[in-house]
Tab-separated table of C-alpha atoms in Angstrom:
chain	number	residue	atom	x	y	z
B	4	MET	CA	14.488	17.553	23.414
B	5	ALA	CA	14.780	15.706	26.740
B	6	ARG	CA	17.272	12.988	26.889
B	7	VAL	CA	14.635	10.900	29.117
B	8	THR	CA	12.305	10.584	26.074
B	9	VAL	CA	14.796	9.734	23.452
B	10	GLU	CA	16.231	7.066	25.976
B	11	ASP	CA	12.671	5.770	26.575
B	12	CYS	CA	12.519	5.435	22.735
B	13	ILE	CA	15.379	3.743	22.253
B	14	ASP	CA	13.698	0.327	23.329
B	15	LYS	CA	11.243	0.731	20.689
B	16	VAL	CA	13.357	1.812	17.694
B	17	GLU	CA	16.681	0.683	18.043
B	18	ASN	CA	18.301	2.924	15.367
B	19	ARG	CA	18.578	6.567	16.395
B	20	PHE	CA	18.604	7.791	12.854
B	21	ASP	CA	15.212	5.605	12.237
B	22	LEU	CA	13.849	7.249	15.410
B	23	VAL	CA	14.499	10.941	14.065
B	24	LEU	CA	12.872	10.061	10.851
B	25	LEU	CA	9.790	8.693	12.510
B	26	ALA	CA	9.653	11.310	15.306
B	27	GLY	CA	9.715	13.960	12.604
B	28	HIS	CA	7.158	12.219	10.444
B	29	ARG	CA	4.876	12.057	13.323
B	30	ALA	CA	5.683	15.732	14.438
B	31	ARG	CA	4.826	17.010	10.904
B	32	LEU	CA	1.396	14.707	10.990
B	33	ILE	CA	0.629	16.518	14.276
B	34	SER	CA	1.233	19.785	12.811
B	35	ALA	CA	-0.942	18.952	9.767
B	36	GLY	CA	-3.756	18.480	12.226
B	37	GLN	CA	-3.808	14.557	13.268
B	38	PRO	CA	-4.949	14.002	16.728
B	39	ILE	CA	-2.469	13.215	19.454
B	40	THR	CA	-2.707	10.218	21.638
B	41	ILE	CA	-1.413	11.581	24.850
B	42	ASP	CA	-1.761	14.655	26.962
B	43	ARG	CA	0.315	17.577	25.497
B	44	ASP	CA	1.696	18.758	28.825
B	45	ASN	CA	2.841	22.135	27.034
B	46	ASP	CA	5.248	20.230	24.825
B	47	LYS	CA	6.171	20.864	21.375
B	48	ASN	CA	5.254	18.587	18.600
B	49	PRO	CA	8.629	16.842	18.139
B	50	VAL	CA	8.562	15.958	21.846
B	51	VAL	CA	5.096	14.968	21.812
B	52	ALA	CA	5.675	12.727	18.856
B	53	LEU	CA	8.759	11.108	20.849
B	54	ARG	CA	6.429	10.501	23.860
B	55	GLU	CA	3.875	8.915	21.723
B	56	ILE	CA	6.760	6.383	20.622
B	57	ALA	CA	8.196	6.008	24.003
B	58	GLU	CA	4.690	5.075	25.502
B	59	GLU	CA	3.677	3.071	22.470
B	60	THR	CA	0.436	4.898	21.636
B	61	VAL	CA	1.777	5.026	18.029
B	62	ALA	CA	3.149	1.670	16.348
B	63	PRO	CA	6.513	2.440	14.852
B	64	ASP	CA	6.035	0.074	12.200
B	65	ASP	CA	2.716	1.717	11.102
B	66	LEU	CA	4.785	5.258	11.246
B	67	ARG	CA	7.276	3.566	9.111
B	68	GLU	CA	5.021	2.308	6.487
B	69	ASP	CA	3.374	5.624	6.356
B	70	LEU	CA	6.710	7.453	6.158
B	71	ILE	CA	7.477	5.408	3.218
B	72	HIS	CA	4.303	5.927	1.626
B	73	SER	CA	4.406	9.693	2.188
B	74	LEU	CA	7.839	9.878	0.182
B	75	GLN	CA	6.867	7.647	-2.822
B	76	LYS	CA	6.419	9.798	-5.915
B	77	TYR	CA	5.973	6.829	-8.360
B	78	VAL	CA	4.067	3.739	-7.571
B	79	GLU	CA	4.955	1.058	-10.296
B	80	VAL	CA	1.706	-1.134	-11.405
B	81	ASP	CA	2.255	-4.438	-12.889
B	82	GLU	CA	0.446	-4.488	-16.115
B	83	PRO	CA	0.020	-8.056	-17.601
B	84	GLU	CA	2.053	-8.513	-20.945
B	85	ALA	CA	0.887	-10.350	-23.990
B	86	GLU	CA	1.897	-14.008	-23.262
B	87	VAL	CA	3.651	-16.190	-25.983
B	88	VAL	CA	1.580	-19.431	-26.081
B	89	PRO	CA	3.150	-22.237	-28.419
B	90	ALA	CA	0.597	-23.712	-31.064
B	91	LEU	CA	-0.442	-27.225	-30.369
B	92	ALA	CA	1.001	-29.279	-33.191
B	93	GLY	CA	-1.434	-31.526	-35.299
B	94	THR	CA	-4.834	-30.949	-33.700
B	95	ALA	CA	-7.817	-31.507	-35.680
B	96	GLY	CA	-6.104	-31.903	-39.090
B	97	GLN	CA	-4.420	-28.632	-38.881
B	98	PRO	CA	-0.461	-28.444	-39.695
B	99	ALA	CA	1.878	-27.883	-36.688
B	100	ASP	CA	3.039	-24.180	-36.687
B	101	ASP	CA	6.348	-23.788	-35.526
B	102	GLY	CA	5.843	-19.936	-34.693
B	103	ASN	CA	4.585	-18.451	-31.476
B	104	ILE	CA	0.940	-16.777	-31.109
B	105	ALA	CA	0.727	-13.858	-28.868
B	106	PHE	CA	-2.434	-13.432	-26.837
B	107	ASP	CA	-3.568	-10.083	-25.507
B	108	ARG	CA	-5.209	-10.149	-21.893
B	109	MET	CA	-8.421	-8.013	-21.557
B	110	THR	CA	-8.488	-5.714	-18.630
B	111	GLU	CA	-11.462	-5.879	-16.277
B	112	GLU	CA	-12.644	-2.511	-17.164
B	113	ASP	CA	-12.829	-3.945	-20.874
B	114	LEU	CA	-14.631	-6.850	-19.727
B	115	LEU	CA	-17.277	-4.726	-17.978
B	116	ARG	CA	-17.699	-2.854	-20.837
B	117	GLY	CA	-18.258	-5.583	-23.108
B	118	LEU	CA	-20.406	-7.412	-20.757
B	119	GLU	CA	-22.811	-4.110	-20.270
B	120	GLY	CA	-23.552	-4.332	-24.225
B	121	LEU	CA	-24.928	-7.869	-23.943
B	122	VAL	CA	-28.313	-8.511	-24.050
B	123	PRO	CA	-29.732	-11.191	-21.636
B	124	PRO	CA	-30.976	-14.473	-23.397
B	125	ALA	CA	-34.540	-14.827	-23.552
B	126	GLU	CA	-35.788	-17.239	-20.873
B	127	THR	CA	-37.347	-20.477	-21.907
B	128	GLU	CA	-40.276	-22.007	-20.174
B	129	ASP	CA	-40.001	-25.784	-19.225
B	130	GLU	CA	-42.793	-27.537	-21.340
B	131	GLU	CA	-43.922	-30.640	-19.458
């Protein structure tokens, strides 16, 4: 690798280890068929990747996010858990309950399935 290219990149990506990771990821993307943003000038993919970072035709932050996304094997999805809601004490003649009641939340898919089965109400005509 040309030292001039690496020295140009240090201004954009301060940590050399991060620079190696980002340039390597970009070189693999180029090998996979992504279009390059500069003239190749008979350079190999790692040098092209470094030149793209040095000339700021590819944003290092975007490369970093893409690299992180490509390395993730498990993406945790936050599912809502059943909430514990205390019963209201002494409402409408009902005795106060010291226990907690758990309510399940309905997912959006369940709601849509339930709405599909509903029949629209008959339209009423205004009689004047």
